[in-house]
Each structure stands twice: as C-alpha cells, then as structure tokens.
Amino acid sequence: MRYTSTRGLPDAPRPGFSDILLEGLAPDGGLYLPEAYPQVDAATLGEWRTLLAGQGYAALAHAVLTLFVDDIDPDDLRGICERAYNDTVFSSPEIVPVSRLEGGLWLAHLSGGPTAAFKDLAMQLLGQLFEYELERRDAQLNVLGATSGDTGSAAEYAMRGLPRVRVFMLTPAGRMTPFQQAQMFSLDEPSIVNVAVDGVFDDCQDLVKAVAGDLAFKQRYSLGAVNSINWARLVAQVVYYVASWLRVSSTDDERVSFCVPTGNFGNIMAGHVARSMGVPIDTLVLATNENNVLDEFFRTGVYRVRSAAETHATSSPSMDISKASNFERFVFDLLGRDAARVRELFAVELPRDGFFDLSGTPEFASLAATFGFVSSSSTHADRLATIADVLTRDGVLIDPHTADGVKVAREFARPGVPMVVTETALPVKFSETIVEAIGREPERPERFAGIEELPRHVVDLPNDVDALKSLIATRVP
Ligand SMILES: *Cc1c(COP(=O)(O)O)cnc(C)c1O
C-alpha cells in the first residue's frame, strides 16, 4: 500500500505507511491518503463478523489494518493492536460496545478509554505504532502539541510509559475545565511535560508552529506531532466503524447509517473511508454545533473559513472550529482525486478569498447520491433538550457533543435503516452543561474518582517562543 498527497503531482514520491507515520503534512502541503482504498466484499465482512465475535476488537483491528499497512510484520502488527485495545486500557472488553436508543437509533460507545473521549481509540494505536517504529529506527521522539482539552490528554495517556516518546503539551492556563486539567496535570511521569501557557488556545498553537518551524531546532530535539491530520489516527478510527456496523447489522449486506458530531472532519472522514471500502454504510450524517462551517458546505457547496471573532465558544467546545483540518481529504475524493484542483482550492483560492464555492459543479450535485453525505446543525438549546430527553426516554446520559449527534440523527432517521450515533465523550467531562440540562451532576466513573485532589504536575510558561525552546532544551537529554 502506497500513499499519495491530496496536492501531489503525478510523479511525486509514493511513501509507505511507516514513512508517513511520523510525518504531518506531505512536503507539498497536502494530506496523505492511500493510493486506492482497499475493497472488501460480503465474504470478507462475514469473516470479520466471526473474527470480532470470536477473537474480539484487537483481532478485527489487525484484520482491517493489514489492508493499509504492508511494511510492518503481521505478527508485530497483531501485538501492536493487542497492546492498544485490551481491557486494561478500555473499560469494556468489547472496547466499542453498542446500545439501542428509541426510534431506530443506536449509540456506539467510543469513550471507554482512559480519557473518556473517542480520541483514545486513535491515540492508543498511534502510541504503540510510534514506539514500534522508533525502536526499529533506534530513535526518540519528542511530541510537541497544543490542546484545548481532549486531544492532549488522549495523547498523554497513550504515550505515557513509552520509553522512546516524550510529550510536551501546551494548554491555555486556566481555560480548561477543572476535570480536564486534573486529567492531564495529575499524570506524574518524567516523560510527560504539561505546560500552562499564559494565553489562549490559539497562542499555544502559534507557539507550537513557531518552534516546529525552526527546522534546525526541530531536528536537534526530534520534535514530532500527534495532530488530527495524522493518517494512522484516521485508519484506527476506520476500525470502530467496521466494528459498530458488525454489531448493529445482522446480515453481511445490511445497510446502516452513521451520524457523527464533527469538528475537524477526522471522525467522519474515517466513516467515509469505511464506506469507500465497501462497508455497507447507507448515509453519513454530519452534525455540527453553532460553528457550522461544514454544515454550510454540505448544504450549499460553499466552504468558508471563519475568523476567530466569528467562532463561537459553545457548550460542545471540542467542535468549536473555524476551519476543518481534515476536510481537504474528502474534497480530494469528491473531485475524483484531481490533485491539481485540490491545490488550486486549498493553496490558492482559500488563502486568497477565505472561501471556495463548489455549488453548481456536478461533483457537489452528486454528494448525497454518490457519497451518502447529508448534514445539519444544533444549538445550545437543542443540546440541553436532547440530553434531558434521551435521559427520560432511554435512561442514558449523553455528553453535549453526542447530543449534537442525536439531535441531528433524529432529523434523518428512516424506518428500516438503523442509525448509529458515534458517542464522542462521557458526560463527566462536561458536567457544567449536564447540570444545566438535568439539574444534577453526571455520575463519575470509578476510574476518575478524586482526580482533582491529586498533586498537579504542570510548568507555567509565558507566551514566548524562547521560553518554550529553553524548556524543551532542559528536558531533552
Ligand atoms: C475531537 C472531538 C470532536 C470532533 O471530532 P473531529 O474528528 O475533529 O471531527 C467531537 N467531540 C469530542 C468530544 C471530541 O473530543
């Protein structure tokens, strides 16, 4: 399996999986995708059904990943999957259980990992892949990242204890929820460096960009990233679409729809990959909050990046985006993999005009029929009403992001086609909104008891590039 860039020229190099594992963007500024999606037929899906039932999620992950990875020994890859997906890491031995809601809806429970958000499913695999590849190269990696909450903690819990990986994670001082702070800052490991920057999330991101942009420094200190454009994270997410489809369907050609709360288009892109492989996914329903950059595109054909001032701070904060970093991958497929057109849109029109417009093109007209996409959005009032309603009708407490999904799923649910909502986090992470919706605190799973009481391990840092560089220099041998 070779990989190609969304902006790639026909004669550009075609790296393998392990080559792009530790990279971010392709050298031409595009994102990597497989040259062609591997195809699965009903017989393979039938084998996977038996595999999942008999040997479990890690075995299914191994079967799916082998289609995308041909430069890691198959037995080694199996070990990687087993270390990433087991019941010492996830709260359920099924890893991703499903449960039924009223009205033909289902929930795929993706939040059983150490940080109670679906990002654990990708990060746990990424950590194991990193360690394996670094061992093979006899190298070390210093992950430098910025987080407003979920990504950073998932990365830290996945990379802790890996001998070849160290993590420097920048957070905006005082701006995460007490629970999110406690999750990260209670980690007591020399290889995990929490940094509280005197600034907002954008300042943290700018610091990361400035330091990673100093190529000599980046090389000297082996800096790397774990951001959502990493292909390995996406391919890990393909597995839970397959697993959820297997658990909800009863025959090997039964069609199932998915509704996905969306920010950077990572999660739903994995659904698109699964559908493109031939997994019988009927419709991919995209749900946004008030930050409806993507909902607007799927309804109108216009993709318009928002300014910071136009980006709302909502009660589903992990979806508060001004642009969607993975969206270029989907546009590449939508435009028949025409890299020259993608380059024109993302490298020329978007920086120049702040938007591009595909309305009136045959590709946009074919979106629903060919790609199965529909979309809608949700508001704060919708979230509160949906959280309360799902609790009353189904006896299940969902988090505000999942509520965006359930609200939109109900708009598109059709009799006879099950609709799976991908649960994105546990309510305990967003208790303020839960209290507003139902008048009481969410239950706290045992594994998070008393974390706010634990000693905090965090370095305060001014919003200054040189200060960050000297911190890295003192911590990296
Ligand atoms: C990251 C995240 C999202 C958005 O996912 P994307 O892959 O960026 O679309 C939604 N909800 C929660 C809780 C998240 O952590």
XYZ file of C-alpha atoms and ligand atoms in Angstrom:
492
model
C 0.000 0.000 0.000
C 1.429 3.328 -1.120
C 0.244 6.777 -0.063
C -0.377 9.858 -2.133
C -0.801 13.535 -1.243
C -4.047 15.405 -1.877
C -1.921 18.027 -3.654
C 0.529 15.570 -5.188
C 1.917 15.794 -8.675
C 1.698 12.619 -10.761
C 5.410 11.871 -10.376
C 5.666 12.741 -6.647
C 7.107 10.014 -4.377
C 4.653 7.427 -3.005
C 5.713 6.681 0.569
C 4.575 3.644 2.564
C 2.658 3.598 5.856
C 5.708 3.646 8.134
C 7.232 6.534 6.180
C 4.249 8.799 6.785
C 3.608 7.615 10.348
C 5.927 10.155 11.957
C 5.198 12.934 9.444
C 2.455 15.546 9.439
C 1.700 17.263 6.162
C 3.117 15.972 2.890
C 6.027 18.118 1.617
C 3.674 19.803 -0.888
C 1.364 20.911 1.946
C -1.290 18.291 1.216
C -2.556 15.379 3.316
C -1.774 11.719 2.740
C -4.338 9.155 1.587
C -3.954 5.604 0.273
C -3.450 5.479 -3.490
C -6.684 3.486 -3.623
C -8.985 2.283 -0.856
C -8.779 -1.462 -0.302
C -12.084 -3.129 -1.160
C -13.953 -5.624 0.989
C -16.795 -7.868 -0.164
C -19.593 -9.629 1.709
C -17.411 -12.719 2.218
C -14.710 -10.654 3.965
C -17.323 -8.877 6.057
C -18.648 -12.302 7.043
C -15.165 -13.388 8.114
C -14.776 -10.193 10.122
C -18.119 -10.856 11.814
C -16.819 -14.231 13.004
C -13.467 -12.725 13.964
C -14.984 -9.948 16.078
C -17.374 -12.360 17.801
C -14.697 -14.969 18.461
C -11.445 -13.092 18.997
C -12.538 -9.567 19.737
C -11.786 -5.993 18.758
C -7.975 -6.189 18.608
C -8.180 -9.061 16.122
C -10.613 -7.092 13.963
C -8.310 -4.051 14.163
C -5.452 -6.223 12.972
C -7.501 -7.556 10.032
C -8.537 -4.059 8.940
C -5.085 -2.535 9.409
C -3.320 -5.198 7.344
C -5.203 -3.813 4.336
C -3.496 -0.437 4.852
C -0.119 -1.455 6.271
C 2.276 -3.717 4.387
C 5.567 -2.582 5.895
C 5.124 -3.940 9.434
C 5.487 -7.643 10.130
C 1.932 -9.091 10.527
C 2.688 -10.667 13.915
C 4.207 -7.425 15.152
C 1.124 -5.551 13.946
C -1.060 -8.000 15.851
C 0.942 -7.267 19.016
C 0.553 -3.533 18.456
C -3.242 -3.927 18.183
C -3.395 -6.129 21.280
C -1.427 -3.622 23.360
C -3.637 -0.749 22.148
C -7.033 -2.439 22.538
C -7.485 -4.537 25.662
C -9.491 -4.377 28.861
C -6.663 -2.984 30.940
C -6.838 0.146 28.739
C -10.592 0.270 27.941
C -13.457 -0.082 30.432
C -15.266 -2.767 28.411
C -13.759 -5.951 26.967
C -15.767 -5.200 23.802
C -13.735 -1.943 23.521
C -16.583 -0.399 21.464
C -19.948 -1.739 22.668
C -23.198 -0.531 21.091
C -26.571 0.082 22.709
C -30.029 0.775 21.354
C -31.945 4.029 21.731
C -35.564 4.741 20.830
C -36.599 5.450 17.247
C -34.166 3.165 15.385
C -31.092 4.916 16.811
C -28.046 3.265 18.311
C -25.071 4.572 20.270
C -21.551 3.352 19.509
C -19.732 3.760 22.825
C -16.352 5.177 21.879
C -15.500 6.709 25.265
C -14.352 3.703 27.260
C -10.695 4.705 27.095
C -8.503 6.323 29.750
C -9.604 9.905 28.985
C -13.296 9.216 28.299
C -13.350 10.537 24.726
C -13.224 8.772 21.364
C -9.755 10.181 20.684
C -8.343 7.413 22.907
C -9.197 4.861 20.206
C -6.856 6.552 17.743
C -4.160 7.670 20.186
C -3.700 4.290 21.849
C -2.850 2.747 18.494
C -0.703 5.721 17.477
C 1.373 5.415 20.656
C 2.068 1.732 20.037
C 2.899 2.376 16.371
C 5.270 5.210 17.320
C 7.117 3.086 19.859
C 7.450 0.238 17.357
C 8.757 2.434 14.560
C 11.139 4.359 16.847
C 12.545 1.092 18.135
C 13.088 -0.041 14.550
C 14.922 3.208 13.762
C 16.639 3.350 17.148
C 15.285 6.882 17.572
C 13.482 9.046 20.123
C 10.529 11.347 19.543
C 9.505 14.458 21.436
C 5.862 15.144 20.718
C 5.060 18.847 20.861
C 1.384 19.739 20.813
C -1.282 22.214 21.880
C -4.655 21.216 23.258
C -7.881 22.776 24.421
C -8.737 19.544 26.226
C -9.454 16.169 24.660
C -6.573 15.642 22.211
C -3.773 16.452 24.625
C -4.991 14.215 27.394
C -5.631 11.310 24.996
C -2.082 11.721 23.664
C -0.542 11.803 27.149
C -2.382 8.701 28.358
C -1.406 6.852 25.184
C 2.274 7.872 25.235
C 2.978 7.629 28.988
C 5.424 4.900 29.810
C 6.654 4.505 26.224
C 10.463 4.565 26.556
C 11.096 6.326 23.245
C 8.441 9.029 23.432
C 8.292 12.219 25.480
C 5.335 14.636 25.354
C 5.313 18.429 25.712
C 1.664 19.515 25.779
C 0.720 23.181 25.821
C -2.570 24.222 27.408
C -4.115 27.680 27.812
C -3.672 28.500 31.533
C -6.944 28.388 33.459
C -9.099 27.795 30.399
C -9.794 24.075 30.518
C -12.468 22.582 32.761
C -11.228 21.532 36.237
C -11.795 17.904 35.216
C -9.746 18.258 32.020
C -6.952 19.990 33.931
C -6.936 17.296 36.585
C -6.826 14.532 33.982
C -3.643 15.905 32.455
C -1.898 17.547 35.394
C -2.289 14.571 37.730
C -0.014 12.496 35.494
C 3.229 12.031 37.374
C 5.693 10.852 34.754
C 9.034 12.369 33.804
C 8.258 11.824 30.104
C 5.050 13.892 30.217
C 5.556 17.645 30.423
C 2.379 19.688 30.922
C 2.806 23.347 30.095
C 0.312 26.059 31.099
C 0.802 28.987 28.747
C -0.230 32.474 29.765
C -2.599 32.861 26.792
C -5.473 31.290 24.870
C -5.509 28.102 22.772
C -4.521 29.979 19.596
C -1.408 31.302 21.394
C -0.477 27.721 22.286
C -0.892 26.672 18.672
C 1.177 29.612 17.460
C 3.991 28.681 19.868
C 3.990 25.107 18.556
C 4.093 26.360 14.980
C 6.930 28.771 15.724
C 9.074 26.167 17.462
C 8.346 23.406 14.901
C 9.007 25.935 12.150
C 12.606 26.325 13.335
C 13.828 23.321 11.364
C 17.265 23.165 12.969
C 15.693 23.155 16.435
C 13.051 20.659 15.348
C 15.709 18.276 14.097
C 18.089 18.758 17.032
C 15.303 17.878 19.507
C 13.463 15.286 17.336
C 10.156 17.098 17.573
C 7.006 15.479 16.206
C 3.254 15.945 16.321
C 0.098 13.934 17.003
C -2.431 16.180 15.287
C -5.649 15.058 13.720
C -4.273 15.028 10.173
C -2.084 12.028 11.026
C -3.179 9.184 8.752
C -2.571 6.494 11.388
C -5.136 8.155 13.655
C -7.685 8.062 10.859
C -7.117 4.449 9.958
C -7.505 3.476 13.622
C -10.908 5.147 13.532
C -11.988 3.150 10.466
C -11.935 0.072 12.722
C -14.711 1.289 15.000
C -16.996 1.973 12.052
C -16.485 -1.627 10.947
C -16.987 -2.944 14.496
C -20.135 -0.861 15.060
C -21.557 -1.886 11.704
C -20.884 -5.562 12.559
C -22.554 -5.203 15.959
C -25.649 -3.437 14.650
C -26.224 -5.376 11.410
C -27.420 -8.967 11.291
C -26.564 -9.824 7.677
C -23.441 -9.081 5.639
C -25.220 -6.663 3.312
C -27.469 -4.825 5.770
C -27.156 -1.073 5.377
C -26.606 1.072 8.447
C -26.289 4.867 8.690
C -23.962 6.813 10.976
C -24.419 10.251 12.498
C -21.153 11.881 13.551
C -20.630 15.011 15.691
C -17.962 16.811 13.697
C -15.207 19.363 14.237
C -12.056 18.860 12.187
C -13.664 16.207 9.954
C -11.406 13.437 11.319
C -14.030 11.152 12.783
C -16.462 11.347 9.879
C -13.612 11.059 7.334
C -12.912 7.620 8.823
C -16.573 6.783 8.162
C -16.143 7.899 4.574
C -13.091 5.626 4.227
C -15.046 2.666 5.647
C -17.905 3.351 3.224
C -15.467 3.721 0.317
C -14.027 0.281 1.183
C -17.430 -1.295 0.705
C -18.692 -1.477 4.295
C -22.490 -1.167 3.764
C -22.890 2.294 5.241
C -26.048 3.915 3.908
C -25.824 7.583 4.901
C -23.138 9.571 6.709
C -24.913 12.284 8.648
C -22.678 15.168 9.626
C -23.627 17.102 12.774
C -22.103 20.422 13.794
C -22.869 22.868 16.576
C -23.278 26.631 16.006
C -19.855 26.580 14.332
C -21.397 25.304 11.128
C -18.550 25.706 8.598
C -19.043 22.126 7.439
C -22.832 22.002 7.649
C -22.844 25.076 5.426
C -20.630 23.361 2.849
C -22.728 20.211 2.721
C -25.905 22.263 2.307
C -24.669 24.982 -0.078
C -21.365 23.931 -1.660
C -19.563 26.950 -0.195
C -16.656 26.265 2.162
C -15.908 29.459 4.073
C -13.313 29.574 6.829
C -14.381 31.625 9.847
C -12.386 34.311 11.638
C -11.584 33.981 15.330
C -14.248 36.599 16.060
C -16.861 34.543 14.185
C -16.010 31.331 16.038
C -18.451 30.780 18.886
C -17.455 29.334 22.258
C -20.191 26.723 22.705
C -21.195 24.040 25.177
C -19.795 21.397 22.782
C -16.326 23.003 22.807
C -14.439 20.206 21.026
C -16.381 21.126 17.872
C -15.639 24.862 18.051
C -13.577 25.137 14.903
C -13.013 27.905 12.373
C -11.793 25.524 9.651
C -11.706 21.739 9.370
C -8.163 20.422 9.072
C -9.095 17.027 7.561
C -11.650 18.317 5.070
C -9.140 18.523 2.226
C -9.023 14.727 2.193
C -12.725 14.477 1.464
C -12.614 17.197 -1.200
C -9.854 15.215 -2.935
C -12.197 12.218 -3.197
C -15.208 14.369 -4.078
C -13.300 15.874 -7.023
C -12.360 12.464 -8.396
C -8.866 12.705 -6.825
C -7.878 15.641 -9.015
C -4.851 16.916 -7.061
C -4.417 19.956 -9.305
C -7.928 21.163 -8.475
C -7.395 20.499 -4.766
C -4.172 22.506 -4.885
C -5.975 25.377 -6.584
C -8.763 25.370 -3.958
C -6.680 24.939 -0.796
C -3.378 26.579 -1.720
C -4.678 29.445 -3.880
C -8.383 30.271 -3.525
C -8.818 29.636 0.193
C -5.819 31.737 1.340
C -6.739 34.478 -1.144
C -10.530 34.658 -0.773
C -11.255 32.922 2.533
C -13.696 30.575 0.763
C -14.273 28.409 -2.256
C -17.512 27.533 -3.984
C -18.366 24.137 -5.462
C -22.082 24.811 -5.859
C -23.157 24.236 -9.440
C -20.474 21.581 -10.019
C -21.539 18.040 -10.962
C -19.448 16.728 -8.054
C -21.371 18.756 -5.495
C -24.659 17.704 -7.094
C -23.633 14.054 -6.652
C -22.708 14.416 -2.979
C -25.725 12.735 -1.402
C -26.212 10.052 -4.052
C -22.553 9.087 -4.558
C -21.006 9.819 -1.189
C -24.045 9.382 1.050
C -23.494 12.642 2.916
C -26.189 14.815 4.486
C -25.803 17.365 7.279
C -27.437 19.591 9.844
C -26.501 21.560 12.963
C -27.560 22.010 16.539
C -27.709 24.787 19.150
C -27.125 25.103 22.889
C -30.889 24.845 23.480
C -31.029 21.703 21.297
C -28.216 20.113 23.303
C -29.911 20.772 26.647
C -33.260 19.465 25.385
C -31.689 16.369 23.800
C -29.641 15.476 26.903
C -32.782 15.700 29.077
C -34.946 13.871 26.545
C -32.554 10.944 25.973
C -32.249 10.556 29.741
C -36.030 10.433 30.158
C -36.798 8.198 27.185
C -33.767 5.907 27.141
C -32.341 6.195 30.648
C -28.945 7.139 29.178
C -26.997 10.290 29.994
C -25.080 11.599 26.977
C -22.469 14.353 26.717
C -23.136 17.640 24.848
C -21.235 16.588 21.675
C -23.090 13.289 21.458
C -26.294 15.296 21.984
C -25.494 17.322 18.855
C -25.316 13.967 17.077
C -28.584 12.581 18.464
C -30.441 15.801 17.651
C -29.297 15.708 14.025
C -29.704 11.911 13.736
C -33.377 12.251 14.599
C -33.818 14.618 11.633
C -32.591 11.994 9.183
C -33.560 8.626 10.732
C -35.621 6.447 8.364
C -37.632 3.339 9.258
C -35.788 0.130 8.409
C -32.276 1.633 8.388
C -30.532 1.605 11.778
C -28.748 4.898 12.547
C -25.673 4.752 14.779
C -24.673 7.923 16.624
C -20.981 7.908 17.471
C -20.700 8.798 21.165
C -17.781 11.190 21.412
C -17.185 11.631 25.161
C -18.590 10.761 28.581
C -20.781 13.384 30.293
C -18.401 13.602 33.273
C -16.041 15.690 31.109
C -18.647 18.416 30.608
C -20.532 18.486 33.889
C -21.468 22.186 33.772
C -23.715 21.654 30.730
C -25.113 18.436 32.195
C -26.143 20.303 35.350
C -27.802 22.928 33.179
C -29.695 20.236 31.266
C -30.859 17.921 34.056
C -30.208 19.785 37.305
C -27.624 17.409 38.709
C -24.026 16.318 38.276
C -23.253 13.374 35.969
C -22.104 10.154 37.574
C -18.370 9.833 37.817
C -16.855 6.521 36.685
C -14.728 4.900 39.391
C -11.504 5.457 37.472
C -11.851 9.235 37.759
C -12.682 9.358 41.493
C -10.934 12.236 43.260
C -8.561 13.196 40.434
C -8.909 16.912 41.251
C -7.354 16.186 44.669
C -4.141 14.716 43.237
C -0.912 16.783 43.112
C -0.568 18.849 39.927
C 2.388 18.478 37.594
C 2.465 21.489 35.303
C 5.030 24.106 34.285
C 3.855 27.715 33.935
C 5.214 29.428 30.848
C 4.970 32.955 29.464
C 3.622 33.232 25.911
C 7.136 33.303 24.494
C 8.896 31.160 21.895
C 12.349 31.330 23.512
C 10.946 30.325 26.883
C 9.398 27.235 25.281
C 12.615 26.374 23.476
C 14.652 26.575 26.641
C 12.122 24.413 28.483
C 12.458 21.749 25.782
C 16.249 22.054 25.826
C 16.402 21.476 29.589
C 14.101 18.426 29.476
C 15.574 16.603 26.484
C 18.906 14.922 27.202
C -12.349 15.845 18.842
C -13.781 15.811 19.286
C -14.853 16.038 18.385
C -14.629 16.388 16.925
O -14.049 15.349 16.198
P -13.387 15.606 14.766
O -12.632 14.366 14.469
O -12.499 16.817 14.930
O -14.491 15.861 13.800
C -16.136 15.940 18.879
N -16.390 15.652 20.172
C -15.411 15.434 21.071
C -15.764 15.141 22.487
C -14.062 15.500 20.665
O -13.085 15.296 21.571
